[in-house]
PDB file of C-alpha atoms in Angstrom:
ATOM      1  CA  THR A 179     178.733 160.236 279.901  1.00  0.00           C
ATOM      2  CA  MET A 180     175.399 159.701 278.439  1.00  0.00           C
ATOM      3  CA  ALA A 181     176.235 160.877 274.962  1.00  0.00           C
ATOM      4  CA  LEU A 182     176.035 160.688 271.201  1.00  0.00           C
ATOM      5  CA  ASN A 183     178.713 160.567 268.736  1.00  0.00           C
ATOM      6  CA  THR A 184     179.828 164.321 269.079  1.00  0.00           C
ATOM      7  CA  HIS A 185     182.832 166.521 269.464  1.00  0.00           C
ATOM      8  CA  ARG A 186     181.896 167.202 273.181  1.00  0.00           C
ATOM      9  CA  HIS A 187     181.895 163.149 273.768  1.00  0.00           C
ATOM     10  CA  LEU A 188     185.060 162.907 271.790  1.00  0.00           C
ATOM     11  CA  GLU A 189     186.769 165.594 274.044  1.00  0.00           C
ATOM     12  CA  LEU A 190     185.809 163.579 277.385  1.00  0.00           C
ATOM     13  CA  TYR A 191     187.242 160.576 275.989  1.00  0.00           C
ATOM     14  CA  PHE A 192     190.706 162.018 276.397  1.00  0.00           C
ATOM     15  CA  ALA A 193     190.023 164.868 278.976  1.00  0.00           C
ATOM     16  CA  VAL A 194     188.787 162.373 281.731  1.00  0.00           C
ATOM     17  CA  PRO A 195     191.479 159.569 281.428  1.00  0.00           C
ATOM     18  CA  CYS A 196     193.860 162.208 281.211  1.00  0.00           C
ATOM     19  CA  ILE A 197     193.413 163.768 284.587  1.00  0.00           C
ATOM     20  CA  GLY A 198     193.423 160.452 286.278  1.00  0.00           C
ATOM     21  CA  ALA A 199     189.663 159.886 286.257  1.00  0.00           C
ATOM     22  CA  THR A 200     187.814 156.803 284.617  1.00  0.00           C
ATOM     23  CA  LEU A 201     185.533 157.388 281.799  1.00  0.00           C
ATOM     24  CA  HIS A 202     182.456 155.130 281.808  1.00  0.00           C
ATOM     25  CA  PRO A 203     180.463 155.641 278.466  1.00  0.00           C
ATOM     26  CA  ILE A 204     176.882 154.761 279.625  1.00  0.00           C
ATOM     27  CA  ASN A 205     175.315 152.400 277.024  1.00  0.00           C
ATOM     28  CA  VAL A 206     172.219 154.276 276.491  1.00  0.00           C
ATOM     29  CA  ARG A 207     170.538 151.383 274.418  1.00  0.00           C
ATOM     30  CA  LEU A 208     170.227 149.228 277.655  1.00  0.00           C
ATOM     31  CA  ALA A 209     166.920 148.725 279.521  1.00  0.00           C
ATOM     32  CA  GLN A 210     166.295 151.532 282.029  1.00  0.00           C
ATOM     33  CA  ASP A 211     167.049 149.386 285.278  1.00  0.00           C
ATOM     34  CA  HIS A 212     170.368 147.832 283.678  1.00  0.00           C
ATOM     35  CA  ILE A 213     171.446 151.720 282.841  1.00  0.00           C
ATOM     36  CA  SER A 214     170.811 152.628 286.657  1.00  0.00           C
ATOM     37  CA  TYR A 215     172.417 149.531 287.650  1.00  0.00           C
ATOM     38  CA  THR A 216     175.566 150.317 285.570  1.00  0.00           C
ATOM     39  CA  ILE A 217     175.807 153.929 286.928  1.00  0.00           C
ATOM     40  CA  ASN A 218     175.313 152.763 290.877  1.00  0.00           C
ATOM     41  CA  HIS A 219     177.643 149.714 290.103  1.00  0.00           C
ATOM     42  CA  ALA A 220     180.407 151.816 288.670  1.00  0.00           C
ATOM     43  CA  GLU A 221     179.969 154.465 291.340  1.00  0.00           C
ATOM     44  CA  ASP A 222     179.904 157.361 288.945  1.00  0.00           C
ATOM     45  CA  LYS A 223     180.206 160.562 290.670  1.00  0.00           C
ATOM     46  CA  ILE A 224     179.693 163.099 287.497  1.00  0.00           C
ATOM     47  CA  ILE A 225     177.650 162.374 284.548  1.00  0.00           C
ATOM     48  CA  PHE A 226     177.877 164.534 281.195  1.00  0.00           C
ATOM     49  CA  VAL A 227     174.650 164.196 279.247  1.00  0.00           C
ATOM     50  CA  ASP A 228     173.698 165.307 275.879  1.00  0.00           C
ATOM     51  CA  ASP A 229     170.536 167.354 275.312  1.00  0.00           C
ATOM     52  CA  LEU A 230     168.839 164.669 273.497  1.00  0.00           C
ATOM     53  CA  LEU A 231     169.537 162.218 275.886  1.00  0.00           C
ATOM     54  CA  LEU A 232     168.205 164.453 278.896  1.00  0.00           C
ATOM     55  CA  PRO A 233     164.707 162.588 278.908  1.00  0.00           C
ATOM     56  CA  LEU A 234     166.495 159.422 279.312  1.00  0.00           C
ATOM     57  CA  LEU A 235     168.527 160.643 282.237  1.00  0.00           C
ATOM     58  CA  GLU A 236     165.301 162.128 284.098  1.00  0.00           C
ATOM     59  CA  SER A 237     163.579 158.343 283.892  1.00  0.00           C
ATOM     60  CA  VAL A 238     166.564 157.061 285.827  1.00  0.00           C
ATOM     61  CA  TYR A 239     167.463 159.947 288.118  1.00  0.00           C
ATOM     62  CA  ASP A 240     165.616 158.553 290.970  1.00  0.00           C
ATOM     63  CA  LYS A 241     167.611 155.592 291.268  1.00  0.00           C
ATOM     64  CA  ILE A 242     170.826 157.478 290.933  1.00  0.00           C
ATOM     65  CA  LYS A 243     170.640 160.581 292.700  1.00  0.00           C
ATOM     66  CA  ASP A 244     172.258 159.440 295.647  1.00  0.00           C
ATOM     67  CA  MET A 245     175.239 158.017 293.868  1.00  0.00           C
ATOM     68  CA  VAL A 246     176.119 160.703 291.437  1.00  0.00           C
ATOM     69  CA  GLU A 247     177.218 163.969 292.798  1.00  0.00           C
ATOM     70  CA  LYS A 248     176.938 166.410 289.824  1.00  0.00           C
ATOM     71  CA  PHE A 249     175.511 166.562 286.418  1.00  0.00           C
ATOM     72  CA  VAL A 250     176.946 168.427 283.101  1.00  0.00           C
ATOM     73  CA  TYR A 251     174.509 169.274 280.241  1.00  0.00           C
ATOM     74  CA  MET A 252     175.808 169.246 276.810  1.00  0.00           C
ATOM     75  CA  SER A 253     174.167 171.222 274.064  1.00  0.00           C
ATOM     76  CA  ASP A 254     174.728 173.541 271.264  1.00  0.00           C
ATOM     77  CA  LYS A 255     171.950 175.997 272.574  1.00  0.00           C
ATOM     78  CA  PRO A 256     173.285 178.131 275.614  1.00  0.00           C
ATOM     79  CA  GLY A 257     171.685 177.931 279.176  1.00  0.00           C
ATOM     80  CA  LEU A 258     170.406 175.074 281.307  1.00  0.00           C
ATOM     81  CA  PRO A 259     167.049 173.358 280.391  1.00  0.00           C
ATOM     82  CA  ASP A 260     164.215 172.918 282.781  1.00  0.00           C
ATOM     83  CA  THR A 261     164.864 169.690 284.439  1.00  0.00           C
ATOM     84  CA  LYS A 262     164.111 167.907 287.892  1.00  0.00           C
ATOM     85  CA  ILE A 263     167.870 167.224 287.876  1.00  0.00           C
ATOM     86  CA  GLU A 264     169.873 169.258 290.763  1.00  0.00           C
ATOM     87  CA  ASN A 265     173.330 170.051 290.735  1.00  0.00           C
ATOM     88  CA  ILE A 266     173.263 170.553 286.957  1.00  0.00           C
ATOM     89  CA  TYR A 267     176.068 172.637 284.934  1.00  0.00           C
ATOM     90  CA  GLU A 268     176.381 173.833 281.404  1.00  0.00           C
ATOM     91  CA  TYR A 269     179.524 172.338 279.745  1.00  0.00           C
ATOM     92  CA  GLU A 270     180.377 175.102 277.599  1.00  0.00           C
ATOM     93  CA  GLU A 271     180.031 177.717 280.551  1.00  0.00           C
ATOM     94  CA  LEU A 272     182.313 175.396 282.641  1.00  0.00           C
ATOM     95  CA  LEU A 273     184.951 175.372 279.679  1.00  0.00           C
ATOM     96  CA  ASN A 274     184.590 179.344 279.452  1.00  0.00           C
ATOM     97  CA  GLN A 275     185.351 179.851 283.204  1.00  0.00           C
ATOM     98  CA  GLN A 276     188.674 177.793 282.685  1.00  0.00           C
ATOM     99  CA  PRO A 277     192.347 178.880 281.909  1.00  0.00           C
ATOM    100  CA  ASP A 278     193.892 178.081 278.696  1.00  0.00           C
ATOM    101  CA  ASN A 279     196.631 176.076 280.190  1.00  0.00           C
ATOM    102  CA  PHE A 280     196.280 172.753 282.170  1.00  0.00           C
ATOM    103  CA  GLU A 281     199.196 171.090 283.737  1.00  0.00           C
ATOM    104  CA  TRP A 282     198.515 167.462 283.164  1.00  0.00           C
ATOM    105  CA  PRO A 283     199.307 165.105 286.137  1.00  0.00           C
ATOM    106  CA  TYR A 284     201.869 162.046 285.905  1.00  0.00           C
ATOM    107  CA  LEU A 285     199.852 158.909 285.324  1.00  0.00           C
ATOM    108  CA  ASP A 286     201.112 155.565 285.963  1.00  0.00           C
ATOM    109  CA  GLU A 287     200.461 153.373 282.893  1.00  0.00           C
ATOM    110  CA  ASP A 288     198.476 150.822 285.052  1.00  0.00           C
ATOM    111  CA  CYS A 289     195.979 153.524 285.900  1.00  0.00           C
ATOM    112  CA  TYR A 290     192.325 152.704 284.936  1.00  0.00           C
ATOM    113  CA  ALA A 291     191.204 154.782 282.088  1.00  0.00           C
ATOM    114  CA  THR A 292     188.070 153.740 280.977  1.00  0.00           C
ATOM    115  CA  LEU A 293     185.109 151.292 282.187  1.00  0.00           C
ATOM    116  CA  CYS A 294     182.709 149.559 279.603  1.00  0.00           C
ATOM    117  CA  TYR A 295     179.880 147.432 280.505  1.00  0.00           C
ATOM    118  CA  THR A 296     178.865 144.153 278.198  1.00  0.00           C
ATOM    119  CA  THR A 297     175.509 144.019 276.490  1.00  0.00           C
ATOM    120  CA  GLY A 298     175.297 140.337 275.056  1.00  0.00           C
ATOM    121  CA  THR A 299     175.849 138.714 278.199  1.00  0.00           C
ATOM    122  CA  THR A 300     173.500 136.634 280.474  1.00  0.00           C
ATOM    123  CA  GLY A 301     172.145 138.306 283.577  1.00  0.00           C
ATOM    124  CA  LEU A 302     173.148 141.941 284.518  1.00  0.00           C
ATOM    125  CA  PRO A 303     175.916 143.974 282.353  1.00  0.00           C
ATOM    126  CA  LYS A 304     179.335 143.080 283.410  1.00  0.00           C
ATOM    127  CA  GLY A 305     181.982 145.750 283.754  1.00  0.00           C
ATOM    128  CA  ALA A 306     185.221 145.332 281.923  1.00  0.00           C
ATOM    129  CA  MET A 307     188.072 147.957 282.957  1.00  0.00           C
ATOM    130  CA  PHE A 308     190.802 149.154 280.818  1.00  0.00           C
ATOM    131  CA  THR A 309     194.162 150.905 281.615  1.00  0.00           C
ATOM    132  CA  HIS A 310     195.986 153.426 279.861  1.00  0.00           C
ATOM    133  CA  ARG A 311     198.285 150.957 278.497  1.00  0.00           C
ATOM    134  CA  ALA A 312     195.799 148.626 277.495  1.00  0.00           C
ATOM    135  CA  LEU A 313     194.228 151.262 275.523  1.00  0.00           C
ATOM    136  CA  TYR A 314     197.653 152.312 274.086  1.00  0.00           C
ATOM    137  CA  ILE A 315     198.663 148.686 272.923  1.00  0.00           C
ATOM    138  CA  PHE A 316     195.124 148.227 271.371  1.00  0.00           C
ATOM    139  CA  THR A 317     195.701 151.354 269.169  1.00  0.00           C
ATOM    140  CA  LEU A 318     198.975 150.159 268.079  1.00  0.00           C
ATOM    141  CA  HIS A 319     197.471 146.768 267.686  1.00  0.00           C
ATOM    142  CA  MET A 320     194.671 148.223 265.095  1.00  0.00           C
ATOM    143  CA  VAL A 321     196.895 150.683 263.375  1.00  0.00           C
ATOM    144  CA  SER A 322     199.764 147.999 262.625  1.00  0.00           C
ATOM    145  CA  HIS A 323     197.196 145.335 261.611  1.00  0.00           C
ATOM    146  CA  ALA A 324     195.568 147.720 259.116  1.00  0.00           C
ATOM    147  CA  ALA A 325     199.102 149.083 257.718  1.00  0.00           C
ATOM    148  CA  PHE A 326     200.674 145.501 257.289  1.00  0.00           C
ATOM    149  CA  VAL A 327     197.871 143.704 255.834  1.00  0.00           C
ATOM    150  CA  ASN A 328     198.473 141.611 252.408  1.00  0.00           C
ATOM    151  CA  ASP A 329     194.851 142.032 251.361  1.00  0.00           C
ATOM    152  CA  PRO A 330     194.947 144.304 248.271  1.00  0.00           C
ATOM    153  CA  THR A 331     191.261 144.946 248.503  1.00  0.00           C
ATOM    154  CA  TYR A 332     192.052 146.921 251.832  1.00  0.00           C
ATOM    155  CA  HIS A 333     192.646 150.397 251.666  1.00  0.00           C
ATOM    156  CA  SER A 334     194.889 151.488 254.764  1.00  0.00           C
ATOM    157  CA  LEU A 335     194.151 154.445 256.736  1.00  0.00           C
ATOM    158  CA  GLY A 336     196.537 157.431 255.704  1.00  0.00           C
ATOM    159  CA  GLU A 337     196.683 161.068 255.698  1.00  0.00           C
ATOM    160  CA  ASN A 338     193.909 161.270 253.129  1.00  0.00           C
ATOM    161  CA  SER A 339     191.577 159.115 254.740  1.00  0.00           C
ATOM    162  CA  ILE A 340     188.170 160.626 256.031  1.00  0.00           C
ATOM    163  CA  PRO A 341     186.517 158.094 258.686  1.00  0.00           C
ATOM    164  CA  MET A 342     183.041 158.596 259.631  1.00  0.00           C
ATOM    165  CA  VAL A 343     182.450 157.427 263.225  1.00  0.00           C
ATOM    166  CA  THR A 344     179.234 155.446 263.250  1.00  0.00           C
ATOM    167  CA  THR A 345     179.385 153.051 265.725  1.00  0.00           C
ATOM    168  CA  PRO A 346     178.243 154.619 268.997  1.00  0.00           C
ATOM    169  CA  LEU A 347     180.902 155.893 271.164  1.00  0.00           C
ATOM    170  CA  PHE A 348     179.012 154.571 274.258  1.00  0.00           C
ATOM    171  CA  HIS A 349     179.645 151.121 272.672  1.00  0.00           C
ATOM    172  CA  ILE A 350     182.915 149.673 273.531  1.00  0.00           C
ATOM    173  CA  HIS A 351     184.970 152.801 272.650  1.00  0.00           C
ATOM    174  CA  GLY A 352     183.175 153.127 269.481  1.00  0.00           C
ATOM    175  CA  TRP A 353     185.173 150.124 268.336  1.00  0.00           C
ATOM    176  CA  GLY A 354     188.396 152.114 269.114  1.00  0.00           C
ATOM    177  CA  ALA A 355     187.755 154.918 266.743  1.00  0.00           C
ATOM    178  CA  PRO A 356     188.495 157.919 269.017  1.00  0.00           C
ATOM    179  CA  PHE A 357     191.958 156.691 270.006  1.00  0.00           C
ATOM    180  CA  ILE A 358     192.751 155.068 266.616  1.00  0.00           C
ATOM    181  CA  TYR A 359     191.899 158.191 264.365  1.00  0.00           C
ATOM    182  CA  THR A 360     193.473 160.838 267.034  1.00  0.00           C
ATOM    183  CA  PHE A 361     196.402 158.746 266.970  1.00  0.00           C
ATOM    184  CA  LEU A 362     196.936 158.922 263.080  1.00  0.00           C
ATOM    185  CA  ALA A 363     195.870 162.594 263.035  1.00  0.00           C
ATOM    186  CA  VAL A 364     193.343 162.227 260.589  1.00  0.00           C
ATOM    187  CA  LYS A 365     189.976 164.155 259.990  1.00  0.00           C
ATOM    188  CA  MET A 366     186.934 162.217 261.803  1.00  0.00           C
ATOM    189  CA  ILE A 367     183.381 162.685 261.027  1.00  0.00           C
ATOM    190  CA  LEU A 368     181.193 162.528 264.104  1.00  0.00           C
ATOM    191  CA  PRO A 369     177.463 162.346 262.752  1.00  0.00           C
ATOM    192  CA  GLY A 370     175.563 162.646 266.042  1.00  0.00           C
ATOM    193  CA  THR A 371     172.260 160.887 265.846  1.00  0.00           C
ATOM    194  CA  PHE A 372     172.336 158.363 262.882  1.00  0.00           C
ATOM    195  CA  THR A 373     169.935 158.647 260.128  1.00  0.00           C
ATOM    196  CA  VAL A 374     170.337 157.207 256.696  1.00  0.00           C
ATOM    197  CA  GLU A 375     169.809 160.374 254.871  1.00  0.00           C
ATOM    198  CA  GLY A 376     172.414 162.135 257.267  1.00  0.00           C
ATOM    199  CA  PHE A 377     174.742 159.459 256.611  1.00  0.00           C
ATOM    200  CA  CYS A 378     174.445 159.889 252.875  1.00  0.00           C
ATOM    201  CA  GLU A 379     174.686 163.623 253.259  1.00  0.00           C
ATOM    202  CA  LEU A 380     177.883 163.668 255.067  1.00  0.00           C
ATOM    203  CA  VAL A 381     179.640 160.995 252.692  1.00  0.00           C
ATOM    204  CA  GLN A 382     178.778 162.988 249.816  1.00  0.00           C
ATOM    205  CA  THR A 383     179.814 166.346 251.316  1.00  0.00           C
ATOM    206  CA  GLU A 384     182.893 165.216 253.405  1.00  0.00           C
ATOM    207  CA  LYS A 385     184.089 162.747 250.964  1.00  0.00           C
ATOM    208  CA  VAL A 386     184.112 159.889 253.631  1.00  0.00           C
ATOM    209  CA  THR A 387     186.326 156.996 252.775  1.00  0.00           C
ATOM    210  CA  SER A 388     185.657 154.337 255.537  1.00  0.00           C
ATOM    211  CA  VAL A 389     182.888 153.616 258.094  1.00  0.00           C
ATOM    212  CA  ALA A 390     182.295 150.650 260.733  1.00  0.00           C
ATOM    213  CA  VAL A 391     178.838 149.743 261.000  1.00  0.00           C
ATOM    214  CA  VAL A 392     176.823 146.789 262.038  1.00  0.00           C
ATOM    215  CA  PRO A 393     174.740 144.602 259.548  1.00  0.00           C
ATOM    216  CA  THR A 394     171.524 146.297 259.906  1.00  0.00           C
ATOM    217  CA  ILE A 395     172.933 149.750 259.013  1.00  0.00           C
ATOM    218  CA  LEU A 396     174.257 148.391 255.779  1.00  0.00           C
ATOM    219  CA  ALA A 397     170.520 146.845 255.244  1.00  0.00           C
ATOM    220  CA  LEU A 398     168.919 150.304 255.791  1.00  0.00           C
ATOM    221  CA  LEU A 399     171.522 151.904 253.492  1.00  0.00           C
ATOM    222  CA  ILE A 400     170.692 149.620 250.642  1.00  0.00           C
ATOM    223  CA  GLU A 401     166.910 149.975 251.106  1.00  0.00           C
ATOM    224  CA  TYR A 402     166.744 153.864 251.313  1.00  0.00           C
ATOM    225  CA  PRO A 403     164.913 154.848 248.162  1.00  0.00           C
ATOM    226  CA  ASP A 404     167.021 157.843 247.750  1.00  0.00           C
ATOM    227  CA  ILE A 405     170.426 156.779 247.733  1.00  0.00           C
ATOM    228  CA  ASP A 406     171.194 156.939 244.077  1.00  0.00           C
ATOM    229  CA  LYS A 407     170.801 160.929 244.548  1.00  0.00           C
ATOM    230  CA  TYR A 408     174.037 160.857 246.460  1.00  0.00           C
ATOM    231  CA  ASP A 409     177.483 160.568 245.303  1.00  0.00           C
ATOM    232  CA  LEU A 410     179.112 157.962 247.513  1.00  0.00           C
ATOM    233  CA  SER A 411     182.123 157.199 245.570  1.00  0.00           C
ATOM    234  CA  SER A 412     184.780 158.309 248.060  1.00  0.00           C
ATOM    235  CA  LEU A 413     183.316 155.369 250.197  1.00  0.00           C
ATOM    236  CA  VAL A 414     185.902 152.610 249.684  1.00  0.00           C
ATOM    237  CA  THR A 415     186.105 150.598 252.885  1.00  0.00           C
ATOM    238  CA  VAL A 416     183.321 149.465 255.700  1.00  0.00           C
ATOM    239  CA  SER A 417     184.148 147.400 258.575  1.00  0.00           C
ATOM    240  CA  VAL A 418     181.212 145.217 259.896  1.00  0.00           C
ATOM    241  CA  GLY A 419     180.785 143.854 263.251  1.00  0.00           C
ATOM    242  CA  GLY A 420     178.197 143.298 265.910  1.00  0.00           C
ATOM    243  CA  GLY A 421     176.661 140.547 263.772  1.00  0.00           C
ATOM    244  CA  ALA A 422     177.588 138.084 261.004  1.00  0.00           C
ATOM    245  CA  LEU A 423     177.731 139.593 257.584  1.00  0.00           C
ATOM    246  CA  PRO A 424     175.541 137.798 255.044  1.00  0.00           C
ATOM    247  CA  LEU A 425     177.198 136.946 251.710  1.00  0.00           C
ATOM    248  CA  GLY A 426     173.770 138.300 250.072  1.00  0.00           C
ATOM    249  CA  LEU A 427     174.253 141.637 251.805  1.00  0.00           C
ATOM    250  CA  LYS A 428     177.581 142.170 251.108  1.00  0.00           C
ATOM    251  CA  THR A 429     177.180 141.405 247.471  1.00  0.00           C
ATOM    252  CA  LYS A 430     174.172 143.823 247.441  1.00  0.00           C
ATOM    253  CA  VAL A 431     176.061 146.869 249.041  1.00  0.00           C
ATOM    254  CA  GLU A 432     179.097 146.244 247.076  1.00  0.00           C
ATOM    255  CA  LYS A 433     176.873 146.193 243.675  1.00  0.00           C
ATOM    256  CA  LYS A 434     174.911 149.070 244.916  1.00  0.00           C
ATOM    257  CA  ILE A 435     178.306 151.370 245.771  1.00  0.00           C
ATOM    258  CA  PRO A 436     181.152 150.715 243.079  1.00  0.00           C
ATOM    259  CA  GLY A 437     184.537 150.421 244.961  1.00  0.00           C
ATOM    260  CA  PHE A 438     183.157 149.644 247.960  1.00  0.00           C
ATOM    261  CA  THR A 439     184.790 146.846 250.118  1.00  0.00           C
ATOM    262  CA  ALA A 440     183.100 145.187 253.040  1.00  0.00           C
ATOM    263  CA  SER A 441     185.083 142.961 255.352  1.00  0.00           C
ATOM    264  CA  SER A 442     184.055 141.471 258.925  1.00  0.00           C
ATOM    265  CA  GLY A 443     185.575 141.402 262.108  1.00  0.00           C
ATOM    266  CA  TYR A 444     184.536 139.946 265.605  1.00  0.00           C
ATOM    267  CA  GLY A 445     185.425 141.433 269.013  1.00  0.00           C
ATOM    268  CA  MET A 446     184.047 141.826 272.428  1.00  0.00           C
ATOM    269  CA  THR A 447     183.591 144.310 275.479  1.00  0.00           C
ATOM    270  CA  GLU A 448     186.656 142.746 277.276  1.00  0.00           C
ATOM    271  CA  THR A 449     188.874 143.282 274.078  1.00  0.00           C
ATOM    272  CA  ALA A 450     188.518 146.780 273.638  1.00  0.00           C
ATOM    273  CA  PRO A 451     186.876 145.422 271.316  1.00  0.00           C
ATOM    274  CA  THR A 452     188.293 144.071 268.236  1.00  0.00           C
ATOM    275  CA  THR A 453     190.164 140.678 268.312  1.00  0.00           C
ATOM    276  CA  VAL A 454     190.361 139.402 264.522  1.00  0.00           C
ATOM    277  CA  ARG A 455     189.462 140.717 261.008  1.00  0.00           C
ATOM    278  CA  ALA A 456     188.855 139.050 257.666  1.00  0.00           C
ATOM    279  CA  PHE A 457     191.431 139.641 255.435  1.00  0.00           C
ATOM    280  CA  VAL A 458     192.423 138.014 251.965  1.00  0.00           C
ATOM    281  CA  LYS A 459     195.691 136.267 252.478  1.00  0.00           C
ATOM    282  CA  LYS A 460     198.743 136.069 250.253  1.00  0.00           C
ATOM    283  CA  TYR A 461     197.790 132.936 248.401  1.00  0.00           C
ATOM    284  CA  MET A 462     194.150 134.017 247.741  1.00  0.00           C
ATOM    285  CA  ARG A 463     194.983 136.834 245.573  1.00  0.00           C
ATOM    286  CA  ASP A 464     193.878 135.163 242.425  1.00  0.00           C
ATOM    287  CA  TRP A 465     190.783 133.692 243.699  1.00  0.00           C
ATOM    288  CA  SER A 466     187.673 135.367 241.858  1.00  0.00           C
ATOM    289  CA  LYS A 467     185.689 137.951 244.169  1.00  0.00           C
ATOM    290  CA  GLU A 468     182.857 135.261 244.695  1.00  0.00           C
ATOM    291  CA  LYS A 469     185.109 132.701 245.997  1.00  0.00           C
ATOM    292  CA  LEU A 470     186.759 135.311 248.391  1.00  0.00           C
ATOM    293  CA  ASP A 471     183.417 136.744 249.677  1.00  0.00           C
ATOM    294  CA  GLU A 472     182.611 133.332 250.454  1.00  0.00           C
ATOM    295  CA  VAL A 473     185.697 132.792 252.471  1.00  0.00           C
ATOM    296  CA  ARG A 474     185.318 136.128 254.410  1.00  0.00           C
ATOM    297  CA  VAL A 475     181.779 135.411 255.686  1.00  0.00           C
ATOM    298  CA  LYS A 476     182.918 131.830 256.541  1.00  0.00           C
ATOM    299  CA  GLN A 477     186.291 132.135 258.031  1.00  0.00           C
ATOM    300  CA  ASP A 478     187.098 130.165 260.906  1.00  0.00           C
ATOM    301  CA  CYS A 479     189.016 131.405 263.807  1.00  0.00           C
ATOM    302  CA  LEU A 480     191.078 129.243 266.438  1.00  0.00           C
ATOM    303  CA  SER A 481     190.434 129.732 269.843  1.00  0.00           C
ATOM    304  CA  LEU A 482     191.488 128.739 273.268  1.00  0.00           C
ATOM    305  CA  ASP A 483     189.153 128.038 276.491  1.00  0.00           C
ATOM    306  CA  LEU A 484     191.181 129.099 279.385  1.00  0.00           C
ATOM    307  CA  LYS A 485     190.223 127.418 282.724  1.00  0.00           C
TER     308      LYS A 485
END
């Protein structure tokens, strides 16, 4: 898939693995040479592309056309675009041609479901493959650690939660959002292309309760001159990853949005992605907010080098 955070991309997150195929969300933020490399290395046969990303696909088309057999165009507007890409079909038209019922195949839990490529490694991107079992266990891990955490400042996901998926779905499963929120049967907001104005409008309109972002998004948010025009009071939890959360930035954001609590975590492509989260322990409950903030941004993590 070459797609943003849309309902069609979410549909593909389930449709592709559930027919026994492997979903490869192409990281469109990679350099063009790396994009074409990952497509050829993964031996992608069908690419689903958003209308906004069609120019990017066209720019690498000559390097992938011998590998990819078909292309599917996804847009709110009917019809196919004027493009040099051959063997291209319209997503919604393909759906209209299909029956309402589908007999899902029986799949072994060790069948491959997804393939993601690294971005922070040296050299060329490295592929990491995930089975159905791995994604299921990862989802249970995320749901359980949120449900049983002792942190009194952490708001657990529940039926009244309305998360917004701001992490790109092409980046390590959108940090697991498609699987976690679907598993919990909560309403999720898919913003498409991210803008600070659009973010604020969706939080206000949809009463969003939680988001997951990188630190640069938080910085853009507090620097937005019109932020005070929006009611962001529904937003109570933000998970920060993809980089260290500076204490100064955390303090500024929580001061700007009352009731808003930011906590950081760590993960990597190979872990699908989340590994650890910085939560308040039981014995820390009486500590001052300032001391807790300092602990969160400087929390140590034990690791083991397996060789």
